[in-house]
Amino acid sequence: EAGVTQFPSHSVIEKGQTVTLRCDPISGHDNLYWYRRVMGKEIKFLLHFVKESKQDESGMPNNRFLAERTGGTYSTLKVQPAELEDSGVYFCASSQARTSGSYEQYFGPGTRLTVT
Amino acid sequence: GQSLEQPSEVTAVEGAIVQINCTYQTSGFYGLSWYQQHDGGAPTFLSYNALDGLEETGRFSSFLSRSDSYGYLLLQELQMKDSASYFCAVWAMDSNYQLIWGAGTKLIIKP
């Protein structure tokens, strides 16, 4: 079974540019999460999809961030325009439905975003 | 607010036992999870505790005390490959089923 994949693995962009990150969850996982980790700090929740619906986007820092999950499969996270403070590692995770009783989230390898 | 506290760094010797503590302050609580992350890698799930007590999985054990808002991860027979960052994370009731994360503990193992 393929794990969670993310693309690209690294992205270096200039302030003001746009970047789109992609996440492909494990097939059949309804829940998809985006997280961000800034160097040395905690992993911060950004948002949570259940299938194609945004269940919780309380962690999105501002309206420069836009996440979509069309069709309930892969998800994209767009940052436009990027600012210096957006630099960090963006993780995507997926999990089974709550009713499965599983609390495990499966993480992708992350996208390291550097804004210069 | 909601917060989790864990030591930033712990050092131990190969073959020894180490305990990584986590205290939390959240508005509600479903359970406590632990994740391991090697440098440059993805966090991987280690354990989940919803009830008080000790859960053992091989060399790793996780403990929870809900009344004390406290848990720990216990690693036994340490191996060099256990060098990684360890995160505690709380499933909080009022956060719409999201995980609240600690800042991580970097475990350094010396031969």
PDB file of C-alpha atoms in Angstrom:
ATOM      1  CA  GLU A   1       0.000   0.000   0.000  1.00  0.00           C
ATOM      2  CA  ALA A   2       1.399   3.384  -0.999  1.00  0.00           C
ATOM      3  CA  GLY A   3       1.871   5.907   1.776  1.00  0.00           C
ATOM      4  CA  VAL A   4       1.103   9.598   1.826  1.00  0.00           C
ATOM      5  CA  THR A   5       3.044  11.432  -0.843  1.00  0.00           C
ATOM      6  CA  GLN A   6       3.801  15.121  -1.159  1.00  0.00           C
ATOM      7  CA  PHE A   7       5.132  17.218  -3.987  1.00  0.00           C
ATOM      8  CA  PRO A   8       7.476  18.980  -4.272  1.00  0.00           C
ATOM      9  CA  SER A   9       9.915  17.865  -1.610  1.00  0.00           C
ATOM     10  CA  HIS A  10      11.605  21.261  -1.632  1.00  0.00           C
ATOM     11  CA  SER A  11      10.595  24.662  -2.954  1.00  0.00           C
ATOM     12  CA  VAL A  12      12.550  27.882  -2.874  1.00  0.00           C
ATOM     13  CA  ILE A  13      10.636  30.967  -3.957  1.00  0.00           C
ATOM     14  CA  GLU A  14      10.949  34.699  -3.620  1.00  0.00           C
ATOM     15  CA  LYS A  15       8.710  36.802  -1.455  1.00  0.00           C
ATOM     16  CA  GLY A  16       5.585  37.707  -3.337  1.00  0.00           C
ATOM     17  CA  GLN A  17       5.558  34.616  -5.529  1.00  0.00           C
ATOM     18  CA  THR A  18       3.001  31.833  -5.481  1.00  0.00           C
ATOM     19  CA  VAL A  19       3.590  28.214  -4.557  1.00  0.00           C
ATOM     20  CA  THR A  20       1.243  25.246  -4.664  1.00  0.00           C
ATOM     21  CA  LEU A  21       1.900  22.174  -2.588  1.00  0.00           C
ATOM     22  CA  ARG A  22       0.265  18.869  -3.323  1.00  0.00           C
ATOM     23  CA  CYS A  23      -0.635  15.951  -1.093  1.00  0.00           C
ATOM     24  CA  ASP A  24      -1.854  12.520  -2.118  1.00  0.00           C
ATOM     25  CA  PRO A  25      -3.288  10.695   0.902  1.00  0.00           C
ATOM     26  CA  ILE A  26      -3.515   6.963   1.390  1.00  0.00           C
ATOM     27  CA  SER A  27      -6.283   5.604  -0.782  1.00  0.00           C
ATOM     28  CA  GLY A  28      -9.540   5.324   1.129  1.00  0.00           C
ATOM     29  CA  HIS A  29      -8.593   7.738   3.902  1.00  0.00           C
ATOM     30  CA  ASP A  30     -11.385  10.238   4.373  1.00  0.00           C
ATOM     31  CA  ASN A  31      -9.438  12.526   6.690  1.00  0.00           C
ATOM     32  CA  LEU A  32      -6.675  14.734   5.349  1.00  0.00           C
ATOM     33  CA  TYR A  33      -4.715  17.200   7.453  1.00  0.00           C
ATOM     34  CA  TRP A  34      -2.215  19.918   6.668  1.00  0.00           C
ATOM     35  CA  TYR A  35       0.405  20.911   9.224  1.00  0.00           C
ATOM     36  CA  ARG A  36       3.366  23.255   9.283  1.00  0.00           C
ATOM     37  CA  ARG A  37       6.520  23.104  11.334  1.00  0.00           C
ATOM     38  CA  VAL A  38       8.787  26.084  11.630  1.00  0.00           C
ATOM     39  CA  MET A  39      12.361  25.220  12.618  1.00  0.00           C
ATOM     40  CA  GLY A  40      12.558  23.997  16.206  1.00  0.00           C
ATOM     41  CA  LYS A  41       8.954  24.723  17.013  1.00  0.00           C
ATOM     42  CA  GLU A  42       5.850  22.650  17.411  1.00  0.00           C
ATOM     43  CA  ILE A  43       3.935  21.124  14.560  1.00  0.00           C
ATOM     44  CA  LYS A  44       1.044  23.499  13.930  1.00  0.00           C
ATOM     45  CA  PHE A  45      -2.301  22.359  12.647  1.00  0.00           C
ATOM     46  CA  LEU A  46      -3.500  24.217   9.556  1.00  0.00           C
ATOM     47  CA  LEU A  47      -6.665  22.494   8.449  1.00  0.00           C
ATOM     48  CA  HIS A  48      -8.617  19.266   8.218  1.00  0.00           C
ATOM     49  CA  PHE A  49     -10.642  17.848   5.348  1.00  0.00           C
ATOM     50  CA  VAL A  50     -13.203  15.110   5.641  1.00  0.00           C
ATOM     51  CA  LYS A  51     -13.511  13.895   2.085  1.00  0.00           C
ATOM     52  CA  GLU A  52     -13.887  17.079   0.051  1.00  0.00           C
ATOM     53  CA  SER A  53     -15.271  19.230   2.862  1.00  0.00           C
ATOM     54  CA  LYS A  54     -13.256  21.503   5.120  1.00  0.00           C
ATOM     55  CA  GLN A  55     -14.001  20.226   8.617  1.00  0.00           C
ATOM     56  CA  ASP A  56     -11.792  22.712  10.398  1.00  0.00           C
ATOM     57  CA  GLU A  57      -9.606  25.441   8.964  1.00  0.00           C
ATOM     58  CA  SER A  58      -8.995  27.294  12.197  1.00  0.00           C
ATOM     59  CA  GLY A  59      -5.248  26.900  11.868  1.00  0.00           C
ATOM     60  CA  MET A  60      -4.906  28.661   8.532  1.00  0.00           C
ATOM     61  CA  PRO A  61      -2.807  31.728   9.301  1.00  0.00           C
ATOM     62  CA  ASN A  62      -4.459  34.155   6.886  1.00  0.00           C
ATOM     63  CA  ASN A  63      -6.197  34.480   3.554  1.00  0.00           C
ATOM     64  CA  ARG A  64      -2.959  34.070   1.639  1.00  0.00           C
ATOM     65  CA  PHE A  65      -3.379  30.336   2.226  1.00  0.00           C
ATOM     66  CA  LEU A  66      -5.931  28.392   0.211  1.00  0.00           C
ATOM     67  CA  ALA A  67      -6.488  24.654   0.473  1.00  0.00           C
ATOM     68  CA  GLU A  68      -8.624  22.498  -1.747  1.00  0.00           C
ATOM     69  CA  ARG A  69      -9.487  18.850  -1.976  1.00  0.00           C
ATOM     70  CA  THR A  70     -11.530  18.414  -5.101  1.00  0.00           C
ATOM     71  CA  GLY A  71     -13.247  15.062  -5.355  1.00  0.00           C
ATOM     72  CA  GLY A  72     -12.047  14.070  -1.932  1.00  0.00           C
ATOM     73  CA  THR A  73      -8.792  12.624  -3.181  1.00  0.00           C
ATOM     74  CA  TYR A  74      -5.607  14.679  -3.391  1.00  0.00           C
ATOM     75  CA  SER A  75      -5.304  18.106  -1.827  1.00  0.00           C
ATOM     76  CA  THR A  76      -3.453  21.272  -2.733  1.00  0.00           C
ATOM     77  CA  LEU A  77      -2.285  24.090  -0.512  1.00  0.00           C
ATOM     78  CA  LYS A  78      -1.575  27.350  -2.277  1.00  0.00           C
ATOM     79  CA  VAL A  79       0.313  30.230  -0.747  1.00  0.00           C
ATOM     80  CA  GLN A  80      -0.206  33.508  -2.582  1.00  0.00           C
ATOM     81  CA  PRO A  81       1.642  35.812  -2.204  1.00  0.00           C
ATOM     82  CA  ALA A  82       4.317  34.107  -0.130  1.00  0.00           C
ATOM     83  CA  GLU A  83       5.939  35.948   2.775  1.00  0.00           C
ATOM     84  CA  LEU A  84       9.196  35.238   4.591  1.00  0.00           C
ATOM     85  CA  GLU A  85       7.381  33.886   7.656  1.00  0.00           C
ATOM     86  CA  ASP A  86       5.746  31.190   5.531  1.00  0.00           C
ATOM     87  CA  SER A  87       9.023  29.289   5.398  1.00  0.00           C
ATOM     88  CA  GLY A  88       8.927  25.904   7.080  1.00  0.00           C
ATOM     89  CA  VAL A  89       8.098  22.285   6.453  1.00  0.00           C
ATOM     90  CA  TYR A  90       4.538  21.577   5.399  1.00  0.00           C
ATOM     91  CA  PHE A  91       3.300  18.129   6.295  1.00  0.00           C
ATOM     92  CA  CYS A  92       0.234  16.390   5.053  1.00  0.00           C
ATOM     93  CA  ALA A  93      -1.320  13.492   6.944  1.00  0.00           C
ATOM     94  CA  SER A  94      -4.261  11.219   6.354  1.00  0.00           C
ATOM     95  CA  SER A  95      -6.289   8.901   8.521  1.00  0.00           C
ATOM     96  CA  GLN A  96      -9.205   6.555   8.360  1.00  0.00           C
ATOM     97  CA  ALA A  97     -12.730   7.557   9.292  1.00  0.00           C
ATOM     98  CA  ARG A  98     -13.335   8.222  12.994  1.00  0.00           C
ATOM     99  CA  THR A  99     -15.679   5.258  13.175  1.00  0.00           C
ATOM    100  CA  SER A 100     -12.773   2.939  12.456  1.00  0.00           C
ATOM    101  CA  GLY A 101     -11.508   3.566  15.978  1.00  0.00           C
ATOM    102  CA  SER A 102      -8.051   4.357  14.689  1.00  0.00           C
ATOM    103  CA  TYR A 103      -6.314   7.460  15.955  1.00  0.00           C
ATOM    104  CA  GLU A 104      -3.221   7.042  13.848  1.00  0.00           C
ATOM    105  CA  GLN A 105      -2.351   9.701  11.345  1.00  0.00           C
ATOM    106  CA  TYR A 106      -0.057   8.753   8.498  1.00  0.00           C
ATOM    107  CA  PHE A 107       2.300  11.503   7.491  1.00  0.00           C
ATOM    108  CA  GLY A 108       3.877  12.362   4.204  1.00  0.00           C
ATOM    109  CA  PRO A 109       7.549  13.284   3.964  1.00  0.00           C
ATOM    110  CA  GLY A 110       6.772  16.996   3.919  1.00  0.00           C
ATOM    111  CA  THR A 111       7.526  19.887   1.611  1.00  0.00           C
ATOM    112  CA  ARG A 112      10.319  22.180   2.751  1.00  0.00           C
ATOM    113  CA  LEU A 113       9.353  25.697   1.688  1.00  0.00           C
ATOM    114  CA  THR A 114      11.912  28.470   1.756  1.00  0.00           C
ATOM    115  CA  VAL A 115      10.810  32.008   0.993  1.00  0.00           C
ATOM    116  CA  THR A 116      13.678  34.408   0.300  1.00  0.00           C
TER     117      THR A 116
ATOM    118  CA  GLY B   1      -5.133  28.563  25.475  1.00  0.00           C
ATOM    119  CA  GLN B   2      -4.018  25.051  24.752  1.00  0.00           C
ATOM    120  CA  SER B   3      -0.444  23.968  25.248  1.00  0.00           C
ATOM    121  CA  LEU B   4       1.784  20.963  25.621  1.00  0.00           C
ATOM    122  CA  GLU B   5       5.114  21.010  27.429  1.00  0.00           C
ATOM    123  CA  GLN B   6       7.916  18.565  26.817  1.00  0.00           C
ATOM    124  CA  PRO B   7      11.695  18.874  27.261  1.00  0.00           C
ATOM    125  CA  SER B   8      13.499  20.218  24.236  1.00  0.00           C
ATOM    126  CA  GLU B   9      16.343  17.740  24.450  1.00  0.00           C
ATOM    127  CA  VAL B  10      17.250  14.557  26.303  1.00  0.00           C
ATOM    128  CA  THR B  11      20.550  12.690  26.202  1.00  0.00           C
ATOM    129  CA  ALA B  12      20.991   9.020  27.059  1.00  0.00           C
ATOM    130  CA  VAL B  13      23.418   6.170  26.584  1.00  0.00           C
ATOM    131  CA  GLU B  14      22.928   3.241  24.242  1.00  0.00           C
ATOM    132  CA  GLY B  15      21.307   0.343  26.077  1.00  0.00           C
ATOM    133  CA  ALA B  16      19.836   2.564  28.781  1.00  0.00           C
ATOM    134  CA  ILE B  17      16.243   3.587  29.541  1.00  0.00           C
ATOM    135  CA  VAL B  18      14.902   7.079  28.954  1.00  0.00           C
ATOM    136  CA  GLN B  19      11.607   8.737  29.822  1.00  0.00           C
ATOM    137  CA  ILE B  20      10.232  11.710  27.903  1.00  0.00           C
ATOM    138  CA  ASN B  21       7.574  13.610  29.817  1.00  0.00           C
ATOM    139  CA  CYS B  22       4.665  15.577  28.457  1.00  0.00           C
ATOM    140  CA  THR B  23       2.248  17.795  30.348  1.00  0.00           C
ATOM    141  CA  TYR B  24      -0.736  19.291  28.652  1.00  0.00           C
ATOM    142  CA  GLN B  25      -3.282  21.987  29.185  1.00  0.00           C
ATOM    143  CA  THR B  26      -6.255  21.706  26.886  1.00  0.00           C
ATOM    144  CA  SER B  27      -9.913  22.621  27.081  1.00  0.00           C
ATOM    145  CA  GLY B  28     -10.940  19.021  26.531  1.00  0.00           C
ATOM    146  CA  PHE B  29      -9.215  15.698  26.123  1.00  0.00           C
ATOM    147  CA  TYR B  30      -9.765  12.545  24.120  1.00  0.00           C
ATOM    148  CA  GLY B  31      -6.323  11.019  24.268  1.00  0.00           C
ATOM    149  CA  LEU B  32      -2.563  11.418  24.009  1.00  0.00           C
ATOM    150  CA  SER B  33      -0.483  10.283  21.056  1.00  0.00           C
ATOM    151  CA  TRP B  34       3.268   9.981  20.568  1.00  0.00           C
ATOM    152  CA  TYR B  35       5.073  10.340  17.260  1.00  0.00           C
ATOM    153  CA  GLN B  36       8.679   9.791  16.270  1.00  0.00           C
ATOM    154  CA  GLN B  37      10.432  11.855  13.637  1.00  0.00           C
ATOM    155  CA  HIS B  38      13.891  11.214  12.290  1.00  0.00           C
ATOM    156  CA  ASP B  39      15.759  14.152  10.780  1.00  0.00           C
ATOM    157  CA  GLY B  40      14.307  14.977   7.386  1.00  0.00           C
ATOM    158  CA  GLY B  41      11.627  12.322   7.702  1.00  0.00           C
ATOM    159  CA  ALA B  42       7.905  12.156   8.302  1.00  0.00           C
ATOM    160  CA  PRO B  43       6.464  11.822  11.804  1.00  0.00           C
ATOM    161  CA  THR B  44       5.454   8.223  12.470  1.00  0.00           C
ATOM    162  CA  PHE B  45       2.869   7.074  14.963  1.00  0.00           C
ATOM    163  CA  LEU B  46       4.102   5.307  18.083  1.00  0.00           C
ATOM    164  CA  SER B  47       1.217   5.071  20.525  1.00  0.00           C
ATOM    165  CA  TYR B  48      -2.141   6.344  21.695  1.00  0.00           C
ATOM    166  CA  ASN B  49      -3.469   6.471  25.269  1.00  0.00           C
ATOM    167  CA  ALA B  50      -7.051   7.352  26.065  1.00  0.00           C
ATOM    168  CA  LEU B  51      -7.223   5.770  29.512  1.00  0.00           C
ATOM    169  CA  ASP B  52      -4.958   6.017  32.536  1.00  0.00           C
ATOM    170  CA  GLY B  53      -2.132   3.561  32.718  1.00  0.00           C
ATOM    171  CA  LEU B  54       0.744   2.093  30.815  1.00  0.00           C
ATOM    172  CA  GLU B  55       0.595   0.763  27.254  1.00  0.00           C
ATOM    173  CA  GLU B  56       3.524  -1.358  26.165  1.00  0.00           C
ATOM    174  CA  THR B  57       4.631  -2.012  22.607  1.00  0.00           C
ATOM    175  CA  GLY B  58       7.957  -3.751  22.420  1.00  0.00           C
ATOM    176  CA  ARG B  59      10.754  -1.523  23.704  1.00  0.00           C
ATOM    177  CA  PHE B  60       8.447   1.494  23.833  1.00  0.00           C
ATOM    178  CA  SER B  61       5.789   2.168  26.468  1.00  0.00           C
ATOM    179  CA  SER B  62       3.474   5.114  26.926  1.00  0.00           C
ATOM    180  CA  PHE B  63       1.813   6.235  30.129  1.00  0.00           C
ATOM    181  CA  LEU B  64      -1.106   8.541  30.807  1.00  0.00           C
ATOM    182  CA  SER B  65      -2.536  10.138  33.927  1.00  0.00           C
ATOM    183  CA  ARG B  66      -5.636  12.135  33.020  1.00  0.00           C
ATOM    184  CA  SER B  67      -6.028  13.564  36.516  1.00  0.00           C
ATOM    185  CA  ASP B  68      -2.500  15.001  36.335  1.00  0.00           C
ATOM    186  CA  SER B  69      -2.733  16.017  32.659  1.00  0.00           C
ATOM    187  CA  TYR B  70       0.531  14.164  32.220  1.00  0.00           C
ATOM    188  CA  GLY B  71       1.992  11.428  30.146  1.00  0.00           C
ATOM    189  CA  TYR B  72       5.345   9.988  29.252  1.00  0.00           C
ATOM    190  CA  LEU B  73       7.040   7.884  26.645  1.00  0.00           C
ATOM    191  CA  LEU B  74       9.453   5.280  27.961  1.00  0.00           C
ATOM    192  CA  LEU B  75      12.123   3.867  25.692  1.00  0.00           C
ATOM    193  CA  GLN B  76      14.053   0.822  26.874  1.00  0.00           C
ATOM    194  CA  GLU B  77      17.221  -0.842  25.598  1.00  0.00           C
ATOM    195  CA  LEU B  78      18.051   2.262  23.638  1.00  0.00           C
ATOM    196  CA  GLN B  79      19.567   1.796  20.214  1.00  0.00           C
ATOM    197  CA  MET B  80      21.372   4.351  18.098  1.00  0.00           C
ATOM    198  CA  LYS B  81      18.493   4.260  15.609  1.00  0.00           C
ATOM    199  CA  ASP B  82      16.211   5.647  18.333  1.00  0.00           C
ATOM    200  CA  SER B  83      17.950   9.010  17.948  1.00  0.00           C
ATOM    201  CA  ALA B  84      15.105  11.200  16.720  1.00  0.00           C
ATOM    202  CA  SER B  85      12.618  13.825  17.827  1.00  0.00           C
ATOM    203  CA  TYR B  86       9.617  12.637  19.806  1.00  0.00           C
ATOM    204  CA  PHE B  87       6.366  14.571  19.823  1.00  0.00           C
ATOM    205  CA  CYS B  88       3.442  14.273  22.159  1.00  0.00           C
ATOM    206  CA  ALA B  89       0.095  15.350  20.748  1.00  0.00           C
ATOM    207  CA  VAL B  90      -3.340  15.644  22.326  1.00  0.00           C
ATOM    208  CA  TRP B  91      -6.668  14.968  20.711  1.00  0.00           C
ATOM    209  CA  ALA B  92      -8.634  17.824  22.249  1.00  0.00           C
ATOM    210  CA  MET B  93     -12.413  17.724  22.445  1.00  0.00           C
ATOM    211  CA  ASP B  94     -13.056  21.312  21.579  1.00  0.00           C
ATOM    212  CA  SER B  95     -10.731  21.428  18.613  1.00  0.00           C
ATOM    213  CA  ASN B  96     -12.944  19.671  16.133  1.00  0.00           C
ATOM    214  CA  TYR B  97     -10.947  16.463  16.179  1.00  0.00           C
ATOM    215  CA  GLN B  98      -7.551  17.944  15.547  1.00  0.00           C
ATOM    216  CA  LEU B  99      -4.246  17.150  17.176  1.00  0.00           C
ATOM    217  CA  ILE B 100      -2.544  19.737  19.376  1.00  0.00           C
ATOM    218  CA  TRP B 101       1.223  19.170  19.237  1.00  0.00           C
ATOM    219  CA  GLY B 102       4.126  19.706  21.575  1.00  0.00           C
ATOM    220  CA  ALA B 103       7.361  21.239  20.279  1.00  0.00           C
ATOM    221  CA  GLY B 104       9.150  17.908  20.309  1.00  0.00           C
ATOM    222  CA  THR B 105      11.979  16.378  22.321  1.00  0.00           C
ATOM    223  CA  LYS B 106      15.241  15.692  20.559  1.00  0.00           C
ATOM    224  CA  LEU B 107      16.664  12.423  21.891  1.00  0.00           C
ATOM    225  CA  ILE B 108      20.433  12.153  21.581  1.00  0.00           C
ATOM    226  CA  ILE B 109      21.909   8.731  22.157  1.00  0.00           C
ATOM    227  CA  LYS B 110      25.576   8.289  22.899  1.00  0.00           C
ATOM    228  CA  PRO B 111      27.476   5.027  22.475  1.00  0.00           C
TER     229      PRO B 111
END
